[in-house]
Amino acid sequence: MEEAKILLVDDEVVFTNNISKLLANRGYRVTAVYDGESAIRALEKERFDVVVLDLRMPGIDGITTLAAIKKLGLFTEILLLTGHGSMNTAVEAMKLGAYDYLSKPCDIDELVAKIEGAWKKTRKNEKGIIDYTL
């Protein structure tokens, strides 16, 4: 069975490490970074299926990071995860191309369900491009 590659981006180190372990225990290959700049660098070097991105971080925030990731033109779906959410931010994130938006704390099963949905969309988009080019 193929394992989804997840890029987890959150400045809360303990939270990020705990979620990384929980996702790894569910069979995901997880890379954790702690700021938006590191996320963009990681995506420039390596392919990920899904990005789980915190909204509020030092340096560039989640919305700015989301926009920068989308400009890279990757087939990577992005879930925004934040403890500081508002409906306006959720709408803005969706307009910028986020797959979905979850508030912290969130249930691990809910997060996994969203990751699975995003991963399915990533695979469908990649397959569509491959079919189109053949």
JSON list of C-alpha atoms in Angstrom, two decimals:
[
{"chain": "A", "resi": 1, "resn": "MET", "atom": "CA", "xyz": [0.00, 0.00, 0.00]},
{"chain": "A", "resi": 2, "resn": "GLU", "atom": "CA", "xyz": [1.28, 3.44, -0.93]},
{"chain": "A", "resi": 3, "resn": "GLU", "atom": "CA", "xyz": [1.93, 5.83, 1.95]},
{"chain": "A", "resi": 4, "resn": "ALA", "atom": "CA", "xyz": [0.91, 9.47, 1.66]},
{"chain": "A", "resi": 5, "resn": "LYS", "atom": "CA", "xyz": [3.71, 11.98, 2.18]},
{"chain": "A", "resi": 6, "resn": "ILE", "atom": "CA", "xyz": [2.56, 14.71, 4.54]},
{"chain": "A", "resi": 7, "resn": "LEU", "atom": "CA", "xyz": [4.28, 18.04, 5.16]},
{"chain": "A", "resi": 8, "resn": "LEU", "atom": "CA", "xyz": [3.23, 19.32, 8.59]},
{"chain": "A", "resi": 9, "resn": "VAL", "atom": "CA", "xyz": [3.87, 23.04, 9.12]},
{"chain": "A", "resi": 10, "resn": "ASP", "atom": "CA", "xyz": [3.29, 24.51, 12.58]},
{"chain": "A", "resi": 11, "resn": "ASP", "atom": "CA", "xyz": [5.42, 26.65, 14.89]},
{"chain": "A", "resi": 12, "resn": "GLU", "atom": "CA", "xyz": [4.13, 24.86, 18.02]},
{"chain": "A", "resi": 13, "resn": "VAL", "atom": "CA", "xyz": [6.91, 22.29, 18.35]},
{"chain": "A", "resi": 14, "resn": "VAL", "atom": "CA", "xyz": [5.26, 19.99, 20.91]},
{"chain": "A", "resi": 15, "resn": "PHE", "atom": "CA", "xyz": [1.96, 19.95, 18.99]},
{"chain": "A", "resi": 16, "resn": "THR", "atom": "CA", "xyz": [3.77, 19.34, 15.70]},
{"chain": "A", "resi": 17, "resn": "ASN", "atom": "CA", "xyz": [5.85, 16.49, 17.12]},
{"chain": "A", "resi": 18, "resn": "ASN", "atom": "CA", "xyz": [2.78, 14.85, 18.69]},
{"chain": "A", "resi": 19, "resn": "ILE", "atom": "CA", "xyz": [0.71, 15.08, 15.50]},
{"chain": "A", "resi": 20, "resn": "SER", "atom": "CA", "xyz": [3.69, 13.80, 13.49]},
{"chain": "A", "resi": 21, "resn": "LYS", "atom": "CA", "xyz": [3.90, 10.70, 15.69]},
{"chain": "A", "resi": 22, "resn": "LEU", "atom": "CA", "xyz": [0.15, 10.09, 15.54]},
{"chain": "A", "resi": 23, "resn": "LEU", "atom": "CA", "xyz": [0.12, 10.38, 11.75]},
{"chain": "A", "resi": 24, "resn": "ALA", "atom": "CA", "xyz": [3.22, 8.17, 11.39]},
{"chain": "A", "resi": 25, "resn": "ASN", "atom": "CA", "xyz": [1.47, 5.55, 13.53]},
{"chain": "A", "resi": 26, "resn": "ARG", "atom": "CA", "xyz": [-1.39, 5.67, 11.01]},
{"chain": "A", "resi": 27, "resn": "GLY", "atom": "CA", "xyz": [1.02, 4.87, 8.17]},
{"chain": "A", "resi": 28, "resn": "TYR", "atom": "CA", "xyz": [1.82, 8.32, 6.81]},
{"chain": "A", "resi": 29, "resn": "ARG", "atom": "CA", "xyz": [5.32, 9.52, 5.97]},
{"chain": "A", "resi": 30, "resn": "VAL", "atom": "CA", "xyz": [5.52, 12.84, 7.80]},
{"chain": "A", "resi": 31, "resn": "THR", "atom": "CA", "xyz": [8.02, 15.66, 7.49]},
{"chain": "A", "resi": 32, "resn": "ALA", "atom": "CA", "xyz": [7.63, 18.45, 10.04]},
{"chain": "A", "resi": 33, "resn": "VAL", "atom": "CA", "xyz": [8.82, 22.03, 9.67]},
{"chain": "A", "resi": 34, "resn": "TYR", "atom": "CA", "xyz": [8.13, 24.95, 11.95]},
{"chain": "A", "resi": 35, "resn": "ASP", "atom": "CA", "xyz": [7.64, 27.97, 9.69]},
{"chain": "A", "resi": 36, "resn": "GLY", "atom": "CA", "xyz": [6.36, 28.98, 6.27]},
{"chain": "A", "resi": 37, "resn": "GLU", "atom": "CA", "xyz": [9.77, 29.64, 4.75]},
{"chain": "A", "resi": 38, "resn": "SER", "atom": "CA", "xyz": [10.90, 26.10, 5.61]},
{"chain": "A", "resi": 39, "resn": "ALA", "atom": "CA", "xyz": [7.69, 24.70, 4.13]},
{"chain": "A", "resi": 40, "resn": "ILE", "atom": "CA", "xyz": [8.28, 26.44, 0.80]},
{"chain": "A", "resi": 41, "resn": "ARG", "atom": "CA", "xyz": [11.91, 25.25, 0.71]},
{"chain": "A", "resi": 42, "resn": "ALA", "atom": "CA", "xyz": [10.81, 21.67, 1.47]},
{"chain": "A", "resi": 43, "resn": "LEU", "atom": "CA", "xyz": [8.23, 21.76, -1.33]},
{"chain": "A", "resi": 44, "resn": "GLU", "atom": "CA", "xyz": [10.80, 23.10, -3.79]},
{"chain": "A", "resi": 45, "resn": "LYS", "atom": "CA", "xyz": [13.04, 20.09, -3.04]},
{"chain": "A", "resi": 46, "resn": "GLU", "atom": "CA", "xyz": [10.58, 17.25, -2.47]},
{"chain": "A", "resi": 47, "resn": "ARG", "atom": "CA", "xyz": [7.11, 16.14, -3.53]},
{"chain": "A", "resi": 48, "resn": "PHE", "atom": "CA", "xyz": [4.40, 15.92, -0.86]},
{"chain": "A", "resi": 49, "resn": "ASP", "atom": "CA", "xyz": [0.83, 14.68, -1.26]},
{"chain": "A", "resi": 50, "resn": "VAL", "atom": "CA", "xyz": [-0.75, 16.87, 1.41]},
{"chain": "A", "resi": 51, "resn": "VAL", "atom": "CA", "xyz": [0.37, 19.91, 3.39]},
{"chain": "A", "resi": 52, "resn": "VAL", "atom": "CA", "xyz": [-1.14, 20.51, 6.84]},
{"chain": "A", "resi": 53, "resn": "LEU", "atom": "CA", "xyz": [-0.47, 24.19, 7.45]},
{"chain": "A", "resi": 54, "resn": "ASP", "atom": "CA", "xyz": [-0.92, 26.30, 10.57]},
{"chain": "A", "resi": 55, "resn": "LEU", "atom": "CA", "xyz": [-2.41, 29.75, 10.07]},
{"chain": "A", "resi": 56, "resn": "ARG", "atom": "CA", "xyz": [-0.49, 31.81, 12.64]},
{"chain": "A", "resi": 57, "resn": "MET", "atom": "CA", "xyz": [3.27, 31.45, 12.57]},
{"chain": "A", "resi": 58, "resn": "PRO", "atom": "CA", "xyz": [6.22, 33.80, 12.98]},
{"chain": "A", "resi": 59, "resn": "GLY", "atom": "CA", "xyz": [7.63, 35.12, 9.73]},
{"chain": "A", "resi": 60, "resn": "ILE", "atom": "CA", "xyz": [5.21, 34.51, 6.91]},
{"chain": "A", "resi": 61, "resn": "ASP", "atom": "CA", "xyz": [1.77, 33.42, 8.08]},
{"chain": "A", "resi": 62, "resn": "GLY", "atom": "CA", "xyz": [-0.29, 30.51, 6.81]},
{"chain": "A", "resi": 63, "resn": "ILE", "atom": "CA", "xyz": [-2.31, 32.51, 4.26]},
{"chain": "A", "resi": 64, "resn": "THR", "atom": "CA", "xyz": [0.86, 33.97, 2.72]},
{"chain": "A", "resi": 65, "resn": "THR", "atom": "CA", "xyz": [2.50, 30.52, 2.78]},
{"chain": "A", "resi": 66, "resn": "LEU", "atom": "CA", "xyz": [-0.59, 29.01, 1.14]},
{"chain": "A", "resi": 67, "resn": "ALA", "atom": "CA", "xyz": [-0.45, 31.59, -1.66]},
{"chain": "A", "resi": 68, "resn": "ALA", "atom": "CA", "xyz": [3.29, 30.97, -2.17]},
{"chain": "A", "resi": 69, "resn": "ILE", "atom": "CA", "xyz": [2.76, 27.19, -2.31]},
{"chain": "A", "resi": 70, "resn": "LYS", "atom": "CA", "xyz": [-0.02, 27.58, -4.87]},
{"chain": "A", "resi": 71, "resn": "LYS", "atom": "CA", "xyz": [2.31, 29.72, -7.02]},
{"chain": "A", "resi": 72, "resn": "LEU", "atom": "CA", "xyz": [4.70, 26.74, -7.19]},
{"chain": "A", "resi": 73, "resn": "GLY", "atom": "CA", "xyz": [2.07, 24.97, -9.33]},
{"chain": "A", "resi": 74, "resn": "LEU", "atom": "CA", "xyz": [2.21, 21.68, -7.44]},
{"chain": "A", "resi": 75, "resn": "PHE", "atom": "CA", "xyz": [-0.46, 18.99, -7.23]},
{"chain": "A", "resi": 76, "resn": "THR", "atom": "CA", "xyz": [-0.36, 19.18, -3.45]},
{"chain": "A", "resi": 77, "resn": "GLU", "atom": "CA", "xyz": [-3.55, 19.78, -1.51]},
{"chain": "A", "resi": 78, "resn": "ILE", "atom": "CA", "xyz": [-3.36, 22.04, 1.54]},
{"chain": "A", "resi": 79, "resn": "LEU", "atom": "CA", "xyz": [-5.29, 21.77, 4.80]},
{"chain": "A", "resi": 80, "resn": "LEU", "atom": "CA", "xyz": [-5.22, 24.81, 7.06]},
{"chain": "A", "resi": 81, "resn": "LEU", "atom": "CA", "xyz": [-5.14, 23.97, 10.75]},
{"chain": "A", "resi": 82, "resn": "THR", "atom": "CA", "xyz": [-5.34, 26.70, 13.34]},
{"chain": "A", "resi": 83, "resn": "GLY", "atom": "CA", "xyz": [-6.31, 27.64, 16.84]},
{"chain": "A", "resi": 84, "resn": "HIS", "atom": "CA", "xyz": [-6.96, 31.21, 15.73]},
{"chain": "A", "resi": 85, "resn": "GLY", "atom": "CA", "xyz": [-9.56, 30.76, 13.03]},
{"chain": "A", "resi": 86, "resn": "SER", "atom": "CA", "xyz": [-12.31, 33.01, 11.84]},
{"chain": "A", "resi": 87, "resn": "MET", "atom": "CA", "xyz": [-14.90, 32.56, 9.13]},
{"chain": "A", "resi": 88, "resn": "ASN", "atom": "CA", "xyz": [-13.29, 35.35, 7.07]},
{"chain": "A", "resi": 89, "resn": "THR", "atom": "CA", "xyz": [-9.94, 33.57, 7.20]},
{"chain": "A", "resi": 90, "resn": "ALA", "atom": "CA", "xyz": [-11.54, 30.27, 6.20]},
{"chain": "A", "resi": 91, "resn": "VAL", "atom": "CA", "xyz": [-13.22, 31.92, 3.21]},
{"chain": "A", "resi": 92, "resn": "GLU", "atom": "CA", "xyz": [-9.95, 33.60, 2.19]},
{"chain": "A", "resi": 93, "resn": "ALA", "atom": "CA", "xyz": [-8.07, 30.29, 2.48]},
{"chain": "A", "resi": 94, "resn": "MET", "atom": "CA", "xyz": [-10.63, 28.48, 0.33]},
{"chain": "A", "resi": 95, "resn": "LYS", "atom": "CA", "xyz": [-10.47, 31.24, -2.31]},
{"chain": "A", "resi": 96, "resn": "LEU", "atom": "CA", "xyz": [-6.69, 30.81, -2.41]},
{"chain": "A", "resi": 97, "resn": "GLY", "atom": "CA", "xyz": [-7.10, 27.09, -3.04]},
{"chain": "A", "resi": 98, "resn": "ALA", "atom": "CA", "xyz": [-6.97, 25.40, 0.37]},
{"chain": "A", "resi": 99, "resn": "TYR", "atom": "CA", "xyz": [-8.60, 21.98, 0.34]},
{"chain": "A", "resi": 100, "resn": "ASP", "atom": "CA", "xyz": [-10.17, 22.51, 3.76]},
{"chain": "A", "resi": 101, "resn": "TYR", "atom": "CA", "xyz": [-9.86, 24.31, 7.09]},
{"chain": "A", "resi": 102, "resn": "LEU", "atom": "CA", "xyz": [-9.81, 22.76, 10.58]},
{"chain": "A", "resi": 103, "resn": "SER", "atom": "CA", "xyz": [-9.72, 24.41, 13.99]},
{"chain": "A", "resi": 104, "resn": "LYS", "atom": "CA", "xyz": [-7.34, 23.30, 16.75]},
{"chain": "A", "resi": 105, "resn": "PRO", "atom": "CA", "xyz": [-7.73, 21.29, 18.76]},
{"chain": "A", "resi": 106, "resn": "CYS", "atom": "CA", "xyz": [-9.09, 18.77, 16.31]},
{"chain": "A", "resi": 107, "resn": "ASP", "atom": "CA", "xyz": [-9.77, 15.09, 16.66]},
{"chain": "A", "resi": 108, "resn": "ILE", "atom": "CA", "xyz": [-7.04, 12.93, 15.06]},
{"chain": "A", "resi": 109, "resn": "ASP", "atom": "CA", "xyz": [-9.70, 10.89, 13.24]},
{"chain": "A", "resi": 110, "resn": "GLU", "atom": "CA", "xyz": [-11.16, 14.09, 11.77]},
{"chain": "A", "resi": 111, "resn": "LEU", "atom": "CA", "xyz": [-7.69, 15.22, 10.67]},
{"chain": "A", "resi": 112, "resn": "VAL", "atom": "CA", "xyz": [-6.98, 11.81, 9.11]},
{"chain": "A", "resi": 113, "resn": "ALA", "atom": "CA", "xyz": [-10.32, 11.91, 7.26]},
{"chain": "A", "resi": 114, "resn": "LYS", "atom": "CA", "xyz": [-9.45, 15.34, 5.83]},
{"chain": "A", "resi": 115, "resn": "ILE", "atom": "CA", "xyz": [-5.95, 14.16, 4.88]},
{"chain": "A", "resi": 116, "resn": "GLU", "atom": "CA", "xyz": [-7.42, 11.13, 3.12]},
{"chain": "A", "resi": 117, "resn": "GLY", "atom": "CA", "xyz": [-9.83, 13.34, 1.17]},
{"chain": "A", "resi": 118, "resn": "ALA", "atom": "CA", "xyz": [-7.04, 15.72, 0.21]},
{"chain": "A", "resi": 119, "resn": "TRP", "atom": "CA", "xyz": [-4.75, 12.85, -0.80]},
{"chain": "A", "resi": 120, "resn": "LYS", "atom": "CA", "xyz": [-7.48, 11.35, -2.95]},
{"chain": "A", "resi": 121, "resn": "LYS", "atom": "CA", "xyz": [-7.89, 14.71, -4.71]},
{"chain": "A", "resi": 122, "resn": "THR", "atom": "CA", "xyz": [-4.11, 14.99, -5.22]},
{"chain": "A", "resi": 123, "resn": "ARG", "atom": "CA", "xyz": [-3.99, 11.54, -6.84]},
{"chain": "A", "resi": 124, "resn": "LYS", "atom": "CA", "xyz": [-7.02, 12.33, -9.02]},
{"chain": "A", "resi": 125, "resn": "ASN", "atom": "CA", "xyz": [-5.42, 15.59, -10.22]},
{"chain": "A", "resi": 126, "resn": "GLU", "atom": "CA", "xyz": [-2.11, 13.87, -10.97]},
{"chain": "A", "resi": 127, "resn": "LYS", "atom": "CA", "xyz": [-3.88, 11.06, -12.82]},
{"chain": "A", "resi": 128, "resn": "GLY", "atom": "CA", "xyz": [-5.84, 13.59, -14.87]},
{"chain": "A", "resi": 129, "resn": "ILE", "atom": "CA", "xyz": [-2.64, 15.28, -16.02]},
{"chain": "A", "resi": 130, "resn": "ILE", "atom": "CA", "xyz": [-1.01, 11.94, -16.87]},
{"chain": "A", "resi": 131, "resn": "ASP", "atom": "CA", "xyz": [-4.10, 10.81, -18.82]},
{"chain": "A", "resi": 132, "resn": "TYR", "atom": "CA", "xyz": [-4.23, 14.18, -20.61]},
{"chain": "A", "resi": 133, "resn": "THR", "atom": "CA", "xyz": [-0.58, 14.01, -21.69]},
{"chain": "A", "resi": 134, "resn": "LEU", "atom": "CA", "xyz": [-0.86, 10.43, -23.00]}
]
